Coordinates of C-alpha atoms and ligand atoms in Angstrom, one line a residue:
M1 CA -85.6 -23.7 -37.5
S2 CA -81.6 -22.8 -38.7
V3 CA -80.5 -21.4 -42.3
S4 CA -78.6 -23.6 -43.6
A5 CA -75.6 -20.7 -44.3
S6 CA -74.0 -21.2 -47.7
F7 CA -74.2 -18.0 -48.9
D8 CA -70.4 -15.5 -48.2
F9 CA -70.2 -12.5 -46.7
A10 CA -66.4 -12.6 -45.9
P11 CA -65.8 -10.6 -49.0
L12 CA -68.4 -8.1 -48.1
L13 CA -66.9 -7.2 -45.0
P14 CA -65.4 -3.8 -45.2
A15 CA -61.8 -3.8 -43.5
G16 CA -61.5 -3.0 -39.8
L17 CA -64.6 -4.5 -38.5
P18 CA -63.5 -5.8 -34.7
A19 CA -63.6 -9.6 -34.4
P20 CA -66.9 -11.4 -34.6
A21 CA -68.8 -11.7 -31.9
A22 CA -68.8 -15.7 -29.8
R23 CA -72.0 -16.6 -29.7
W24 CA -73.7 -16.4 -26.1
T25 CA -73.9 -19.9 -24.1
G26 CA -75.2 -19.5 -20.8
L27 CA -74.2 -18.1 -17.9
A28 CA -71.5 -20.2 -15.2
K29 CA -73.2 -22.1 -12.6
Y30 CA -71.4 -19.9 -10.3
S31 CA -70.8 -16.6 -12.0
F32 CA -68.9 -13.4 -10.8
V33 CA -68.4 -11.5 -13.6
G34 CA -70.1 -8.4 -15.2
G35 CA -72.0 -5.0 -14.2
N36 CA -75.4 -7.5 -13.4
N37 CA -76.9 -7.2 -10.4
D38 CA -78.8 -9.0 -7.3
P39 CA -82.5 -10.1 -9.0
D40 CA -83.8 -10.4 -5.9
Q41 CA -83.2 -6.8 -5.8
V42 CA -85.3 -5.4 -8.5
P43 CA -88.0 -3.9 -7.4
V44 CA -90.5 -5.3 -9.7
G45 CA -94.4 -5.1 -8.5
D46 CA -92.9 -1.3 -7.8
L47 CA -91.9 -1.4 -12.2
I48 CA -95.3 -3.5 -12.7
E49 CA -97.5 -0.2 -10.8
A50 CA -95.6 1.9 -12.4
V51 CA -95.4 0.4 -16.3
N52 CA -99.4 0.7 -15.7
A53 CA -100.0 3.8 -14.2
V54 CA -97.6 5.7 -16.7
L55 CA -99.0 3.8 -19.5
K56 CA -103.0 4.3 -18.2
R57 CA -101.5 7.9 -18.9
E58 CA -99.2 8.8 -21.3
G59 CA -99.5 6.1 -23.3
K60 CA -100.6 7.6 -26.3
T61 CA -97.4 9.7 -26.7
L62 CA -95.6 6.5 -28.0
A63 CA -96.8 7.4 -31.2
S64 CA -94.4 9.9 -31.7
Y65 CA -90.7 9.3 -32.2
G66 CA -89.5 11.1 -28.9
L67 CA -92.6 11.2 -27.1
T68 CA -93.5 14.8 -26.5
S69 CA -90.2 15.0 -25.0
G70 CA -88.1 16.0 -28.3
P71 CA -84.8 14.7 -29.1
Q72 CA -83.0 14.2 -25.4
G73 CA -85.1 11.9 -23.6
Y74 CA -88.6 12.0 -21.8
R75 CA -88.7 15.2 -20.5
P76 CA -89.7 13.9 -16.6
L77 CA -87.6 11.1 -16.6
R78 CA -84.8 14.3 -17.0
E79 CA -86.4 16.2 -14.0
F80 CA -86.0 13.2 -11.6
L81 CA -82.5 13.6 -12.8
C82 CA -82.4 17.5 -12.2
A83 CA -83.3 16.4 -8.3
K84 CA -81.4 14.4 -7.6
L85 CA -77.4 15.1 -9.6
K86 CA -78.3 17.9 -7.5
R87 CA -79.6 16.3 -4.4
D88 CA -76.6 13.9 -4.2
A89 CA -73.5 15.1 -6.5
A90 CA -74.0 18.5 -6.5
I91 CA -74.3 19.2 -9.9
A92 CA -76.9 22.0 -10.7
A93 CA -78.1 20.8 -14.0
A94 CA -81.4 21.8 -15.9
A95 CA -83.2 19.2 -17.9
D96 CA -81.7 20.8 -21.2
D97 CA -77.8 19.6 -20.1
I98 CA -79.1 16.4 -19.6
L99 CA -79.7 13.7 -22.2
I100 CA -80.7 10.0 -22.4
V101 CA -78.9 7.0 -23.7
S102 CA -79.3 3.7 -24.7
G103 CA -76.7 2.7 -21.2
S104 CA -74.3 4.7 -20.4
L105 CA -71.7 2.2 -22.6
Q106 CA -73.7 4.6 -25.4
A107 CA -72.7 7.4 -23.0
L108 CA -68.7 6.7 -24.1
D109 CA -69.4 5.7 -27.8
L110 CA -70.7 9.2 -28.2
V111 CA -68.4 11.1 -26.6
N112 CA -65.8 8.8 -28.0
Q113 CA -67.7 9.9 -31.6
T114 CA -67.2 13.6 -30.7
L115 CA -64.1 14.0 -29.9
L116 CA -62.0 11.0 -30.9
A117 CA -59.5 10.0 -34.4
R118 CA -57.2 7.9 -34.8
G119 CA -54.1 8.2 -33.2
D120 CA -55.2 10.6 -30.8
T121 CA -54.0 10.2 -26.9
V122 CA -56.3 9.7 -24.1
I123 CA -55.5 9.3 -20.3
V124 CA -57.3 6.4 -18.5
E125 CA -56.8 5.4 -14.2
Q126 CA -54.5 1.9 -15.2
E127 CA -57.3 -0.5 -13.8
T128 CA -60.5 0.7 -15.4
Y129 CA -63.5 -0.7 -17.2
Q130 CA -62.7 -3.2 -20.1
G131 CA -65.8 -1.7 -22.0
S132 CA -63.9 1.7 -22.0
L133 CA -60.6 0.3 -22.1
N134 CA -62.0 -2.2 -25.4
R135 CA -63.2 1.1 -27.2
L136 CA -60.4 3.0 -27.3
N137 CA -58.4 -0.1 -28.7
R138 CA -61.6 -0.6 -31.6
L139 CA -60.8 3.3 -32.4
G140 CA -56.8 3.6 -32.3
V141 CA -56.5 5.5 -29.9
N142 CA -53.6 5.8 -27.9
T143 CA -54.5 4.6 -23.8
I144 CA -52.2 6.4 -20.9
G145 CA -53.3 4.2 -17.5
I146 CA -52.4 5.9 -15.0
P147 CA -51.5 3.8 -11.1
L148 CA -54.3 4.2 -8.7
D149 CA -53.9 3.6 -4.5
G150 CA -56.5 4.2 -1.7
E151 CA -57.7 7.0 -3.1
G152 CA -58.6 6.9 -7.0
M153 CA -55.4 7.6 -9.2
R154 CA -52.7 9.4 -8.4
M155 CA -52.6 12.7 -9.3
D156 CA -48.3 13.2 -8.6
L157 CA -48.4 10.5 -11.6
L158 CA -51.0 12.3 -13.4
A159 CA -48.7 15.9 -13.3
S160 CA -46.0 14.2 -14.7
T161 CA -48.0 12.3 -17.8
L162 CA -49.3 15.8 -18.9
A163 CA -45.7 17.5 -18.7
D164 CA -44.2 14.4 -20.4
L165 CA -47.1 14.5 -23.0
K166 CA -46.8 18.3 -23.3
A167 CA -43.3 18.3 -23.4
R168 CA -43.5 16.0 -26.8
G169 CA -46.5 18.0 -27.9
I170 CA -49.3 16.1 -27.1
R171 CA -51.7 17.4 -26.5
P172 CA -54.3 14.4 -24.6
K173 CA -58.1 14.3 -25.8
Y174 CA -59.5 13.6 -21.8
I175 CA -58.7 12.3 -18.8
Y176 CA -61.9 9.2 -18.1
T177 CA -61.9 8.6 -14.4
I178 CA -64.4 6.8 -12.8
P179 CA -64.1 8.8 -9.5
T180 CA -66.8 7.2 -7.3
V181 CA -66.7 3.7 -6.4
Q182 CA -64.4 2.9 -9.4
N183 CA -64.1 -0.1 -11.7
P184 CA -62.9 -2.4 -10.7
T185 CA -60.8 -0.7 -7.6
G186 CA -63.5 0.0 -5.5
T187 CA -62.2 3.4 -4.2
I188 CA -64.3 6.6 -3.8
M189 CA -61.2 9.8 -5.1
P190 CA -61.3 12.8 -2.0
E191 CA -62.7 15.9 -2.7
S192 CA -59.5 17.4 -2.2
R193 CA -58.2 15.1 -5.3
R194 CA -60.8 16.0 -7.5
T195 CA -60.2 19.4 -7.1
E196 CA -56.0 18.9 -7.9
L197 CA -57.9 16.6 -11.1
L198 CA -59.5 19.9 -12.6
R199 CA -56.9 22.4 -11.8
L200 CA -54.6 20.2 -13.9
S201 CA -57.7 19.8 -16.1
E202 CA -57.2 23.7 -16.6
Q203 CA -53.2 24.0 -16.7
Y204 CA -52.9 21.2 -20.0
G205 CA -56.5 22.2 -21.1
V206 CA -57.5 18.7 -20.9
P207 CA -61.5 18.1 -20.2
V208 CA -62.1 15.1 -17.9
F209 CA -64.6 12.6 -18.7
E210 CA -66.4 11.8 -15.4
D211 CA -67.5 8.5 -15.1
D212 CA -70.3 7.7 -12.4
C213 CA -72.4 5.0 -12.7
Y214 CA -71.5 3.7 -9.6
A215 CA -72.5 6.2 -7.6
D216 CA -75.0 5.6 -6.0
L217 CA -74.1 2.5 -3.8
I218 CA -71.7 3.7 -1.5
W219 CA -72.1 1.9 1.9
D220 CA -72.6 4.8 4.0
G221 CA -74.3 6.7 1.1
K222 CA -71.4 9.7 1.3
R223 CA -69.9 10.8 -1.6
P224 CA -67.7 14.1 -2.9
P225 CA -69.1 16.0 -5.0
A226 CA -69.1 15.2 -8.5
I227 CA -66.6 16.6 -10.6
Y228 CA -68.7 17.9 -12.9
A229 CA -70.2 19.9 -10.2
M230 CA -67.1 21.1 -8.9
A231 CA -65.5 21.9 -12.3
N232 CA -66.0 26.2 -12.8
N233 CA -64.7 26.2 -17.0
G234 CA -67.5 23.2 -18.3
G235 CA -65.0 21.3 -19.2
V236 CA -66.4 17.7 -17.5
I237 CA -68.8 15.4 -19.1
H238 CA -70.3 13.5 -16.5
I239 CA -72.3 10.5 -17.7
G240 CA -73.8 7.8 -15.2
S241 CA -76.6 5.5 -15.3
F242 CA -80.0 3.2 -14.1
S243 CA -78.4 -0.1 -14.6
K244 CA -76.4 -0.1 -11.3
S245 CA -79.5 1.1 -9.0
I246 CA -82.7 -0.4 -11.0
A247 CA -81.7 -3.1 -13.8
P248 CA -79.2 -3.0 -16.4
A249 CA -81.5 -4.9 -18.5
L250 CA -83.0 -1.4 -19.0
R251 CA -80.3 -0.1 -20.6
V252 CA -80.8 3.3 -19.4
G253 CA -78.1 6.1 -19.0
F254 CA -77.6 10.0 -19.2
I255 CA -74.9 12.4 -20.2
V256 CA -74.6 15.9 -18.2
A257 CA -72.8 17.9 -20.7
P258 CA -72.0 21.7 -22.2
W259 CA -74.5 22.5 -25.2
E260 CA -71.0 21.8 -27.0
M261 CA -70.3 18.8 -26.6
M262 CA -74.5 17.9 -25.8
S263 CA -75.1 19.5 -29.6
R264 CA -72.1 17.4 -30.9
M265 CA -73.5 13.8 -29.8
L266 CA -77.4 14.8 -30.5
A267 CA -76.0 15.1 -33.8
L268 CA -74.5 11.9 -33.1
K269 CA -77.0 9.9 -31.7
T270 CA -79.0 8.3 -35.0
D271 CA -80.9 6.1 -33.1
A272 CA -84.1 8.6 -33.1
G273 CA -84.2 8.4 -29.3
S274 CA -83.5 5.2 -26.9
G275 CA -86.6 3.5 -26.2
A276 CA -89.1 5.4 -24.4
L277 CA -90.9 2.9 -22.3
E278 CA -88.1 2.4 -20.2
Q279 CA -87.5 5.8 -19.4
M280 CA -91.2 6.2 -18.8
V281 CA -91.5 3.4 -16.3
L282 CA -87.8 4.8 -14.5
A283 CA -89.0 8.5 -14.3
E284 CA -92.4 6.7 -12.9
Y285 CA -91.0 4.0 -10.4
C286 CA -88.1 6.5 -9.6
A287 CA -90.0 10.0 -8.5
P288 CA -91.7 8.1 -5.3
H289 CA -89.2 5.1 -4.5
F290 CA -85.8 5.9 -6.2
T291 CA -84.5 6.9 -2.2
S292 CA -86.2 4.4 -0.7
H293 CA -84.4 1.6 -3.1
V294 CA -81.1 2.6 -2.7
P295 CA -80.0 2.3 0.6
K296 CA -82.1 -1.2 0.5
L297 CA -79.5 -2.3 -2.7
T298 CA -76.8 -1.5 -1.3
R299 CA -77.9 -3.5 2.1
G300 CA -78.2 -6.4 0.1
L301 CA -74.9 -5.6 -1.8
R302 CA -72.8 -5.1 1.5
A303 CA -74.3 -8.5 2.9
K304 CA -73.2 -10.4 -0.4
L305 CA -69.5 -8.4 -0.4
D306 CA -69.3 -9.4 3.3
T307 CA -69.5 -13.6 2.4
L308 CA -67.4 -12.8 -0.5
M309 CA -64.7 -11.5 1.9
E310 CA -65.2 -14.1 4.8
A311 CA -65.1 -16.8 1.6
L312 CA -61.6 -16.3 0.6
N313 CA -60.4 -15.4 3.9
E314 CA -61.4 -19.1 4.8
Q315 CA -60.6 -20.3 1.7
F316 CA -57.5 -18.5 0.1
G317 CA -56.0 -17.4 3.4
T318 CA -53.6 -15.1 2.8
S319 CA -53.1 -15.5 -0.9
A320 CA -56.0 -13.8 -1.7
E321 CA -55.6 -9.8 -1.0
F322 CA -57.8 -7.5 -1.5
L323 CA -59.0 -3.7 0.1
E324 CA -62.6 -3.7 1.2
P325 CA -64.0 -1.7 -1.3
K326 CA -66.1 1.8 0.0
G327 CA -69.7 0.2 -2.4
G328 CA -70.3 -1.1 -6.4
I329 CA -70.7 -4.6 -6.7
F330 CA -67.2 -5.5 -7.2
L331 CA -64.2 -6.8 -5.5
W332 CA -60.5 -6.7 -6.9
V333 CA -58.5 -9.2 -5.8
K334 CA -54.5 -9.4 -5.6
L335 CA -53.3 -13.4 -6.2
P336 CA -50.1 -14.8 -5.2
D337 CA -47.3 -14.0 -8.5
N338 CA -47.5 -16.8 -10.0
V339 CA -51.7 -16.5 -10.4
D340 CA -52.0 -16.4 -14.0
T341 CA -55.4 -15.6 -13.7
L342 CA -56.2 -15.6 -18.4
K343 CA -54.8 -19.1 -17.4
L344 CA -56.9 -19.4 -14.4
Y345 CA -60.2 -18.0 -15.8
Q346 CA -60.2 -21.1 -18.3
A347 CA -59.7 -23.5 -16.3
A348 CA -62.3 -22.4 -13.0
L349 CA -64.9 -21.6 -16.1
A350 CA -64.2 -25.7 -17.0
A351 CA -64.9 -26.7 -13.4
G352 CA -68.2 -23.8 -13.7
V353 CA -66.5 -20.9 -12.2
S354 CA -66.3 -17.4 -14.2
I355 CA -64.0 -14.9 -13.4
N356 CA -63.0 -11.5 -14.7
P357 CA -59.5 -11.8 -15.6
G358 CA -57.2 -8.2 -14.2
P359 CA -55.7 -7.7 -17.8
E360 CA -58.8 -7.2 -19.2
W361 CA -59.9 -4.5 -16.9
S362 CA -55.9 -2.7 -17.1
T363 CA -53.5 -0.6 -19.2
N364 CA -50.5 -2.8 -17.1
K365 CA -50.8 -6.6 -18.1
G366 CA -48.3 -7.5 -16.3
Y367 CA -49.4 -5.1 -12.9
A368 CA -53.4 -7.1 -13.8
G369 CA -51.9 -10.5 -14.5
S370 CA -52.0 -12.2 -11.7
R371 CA -55.6 -10.0 -10.3
L372 CA -58.9 -11.0 -10.7
R373 CA -62.5 -8.8 -10.5
L374 CA -65.6 -10.6 -9.1
C375 CA -69.0 -9.7 -9.0
F376 CA -70.9 -10.1 -6.1
A377 CA -73.9 -8.7 -6.9
S378 CA -75.3 -11.1 -9.0
P379 CA -74.9 -14.8 -7.5
S380 CA -76.7 -16.4 -4.3
E381 CA -74.6 -16.0 -1.2
Q382 CA -74.7 -20.4 -1.5
Q383 CA -73.3 -19.6 -4.7
I384 CA -70.8 -17.2 -3.6
R385 CA -69.2 -19.8 -1.2
E386 CA -69.6 -23.1 -2.9
G387 CA -68.0 -20.8 -6.3
V388 CA -64.9 -19.3 -4.5
G389 CA -64.3 -23.2 -2.7
V390 CA -64.1 -24.7 -6.7
L391 CA -62.1 -21.4 -7.8
A392 CA -59.8 -22.1 -4.6
D393 CA -59.4 -25.9 -5.6
V394 CA -59.1 -25.1 -9.5
C395 CA -56.6 -22.5 -8.3
R396 CA -54.1 -24.8 -6.2
K397 CA -54.5 -27.3 -8.8
E398 CA -53.6 -25.6 -11.8
F399 CA -50.9 -23.1 -9.7
G400 CA -49.8 -24.9 -6.0
V401 CA -52.1 -21.7 -4.5
P402 CA -53.7 -21.3 -1.8
V403 CA -51.9 -24.2 -0.2
R404 CA -54.0 -24.0 3.2
I405 CA -57.7 -24.3 2.2
A406 CA -60.5 -23.8 4.7
N407 CA -58.5 -23.2 7.1
M408 CA -57.0 -26.2 7.3
E409 CA -53.3 -27.1 6.1
R410 CA -53.9 -29.3 3.3
R411 CA -52.1 -32.7 4.3
A412 CA -50.6 -34.4 0.4
Ligands
PLP501 C1 -67.7 2.6 -15.5 C2 -68.6 1.3 -16.5 N1 -69.1 3.0 -17.0 C3 -70.6 2.4 -18.2 C4 -70.9 1.1 -17.9 C5 -72.2 0.8 -18.8 O1 -73.2 0.6 -17.9 P1 -74.8 0.6 -18.7 O2 -74.6 1.1 -20.2 O3 -75.1 -0.2 -18.5 O4 -75.3 2.4 -18.2 C6 -70.5 -0.3 -16.9 C7 -70.9 -1.9 -16.7 O5 -70.1 -2.0 -16.0 C8 -69.2 0.4 -15.8 O6 -69.0 -0.8 -15.0

């Protein structure tokens, strides 16, 4: 039984709190939102074996905060990451260069707390992760979005923005990029552009903040080296996550950073360590299974993407435009200019379909107004087909498009 609320907390709340959260009302019948993964691809059996093995062997270490590994996280997990980052991203990091955090969201908070004050300026990709934009807004930071093309952040526009800011005496605190399977656009920044980014970073004395959380989910498995690996002045902070490769509810991410930043972030990480059991299970599971799990996962995701693109082509015809993403779990879709995806979001939700409206994922609300992001990882193939059909119906009722439904001319 819930206690009836008669005590008034309102006069006690300090100024500047974020707006109150809404109560969770469950997932929509057809849910294309969030960064959720495919439930059928969580390696439950192997995780059960891992939890049993590691608890039998090392369970008693749970008696100490930080196990026997100290405040940077379970050492075998950091050692797994060293080998993985070397193999996949060409990053030469030692276990002591890595901090395990409670999802890469905590990494965003720690980097921001270390570097940002109200009124500062940061550079981001024009379309970017809503969680990052929300944090920057809340911190009162001036956020400048650089447009993207099929190869990620445009370096010509970054160069002119940096020059313009310098002329105005402004030194941005960082350039935040999701270079390897960008969220939401799904592009991969090629190596030549990464080199140019580092050149600009060095020229203007602005560090790069590299968010690589989708880097494991690439259809052909090929990726350029991480920007962190290519830098030779230590001016890059790299973050990653197990949310997309294993499971987001585990809440395990990591930061790779030079000690100057690491020591500051450690001083700000006041939770006495991230959940140890998750770290132990991941280390135990990943060492033998990660490299065989990921290609299976991406094959399944690729099949779902194909289903989504087919369904959009069938249901929306030429009204839905999109570039095929190079990996990941999202499709970024452009609808005709008259469609307002914030309104579409409301109407679709009432019909049981949840989508992410574009303006929430962009610093350019006008540009993103007729765009939306669809997560194809968590719905089943049947839900994808049905959900896109319902979305097309709602969109036609609200905005008159698509005119053609399921490749049939609609008769009035
Ligand atoms: C670009 C990006 N960074 C960070 C996160 C946060 O992920 P997590 O805290 O689960 O690691 C997400 C989640 O969707 C994301 O898309």
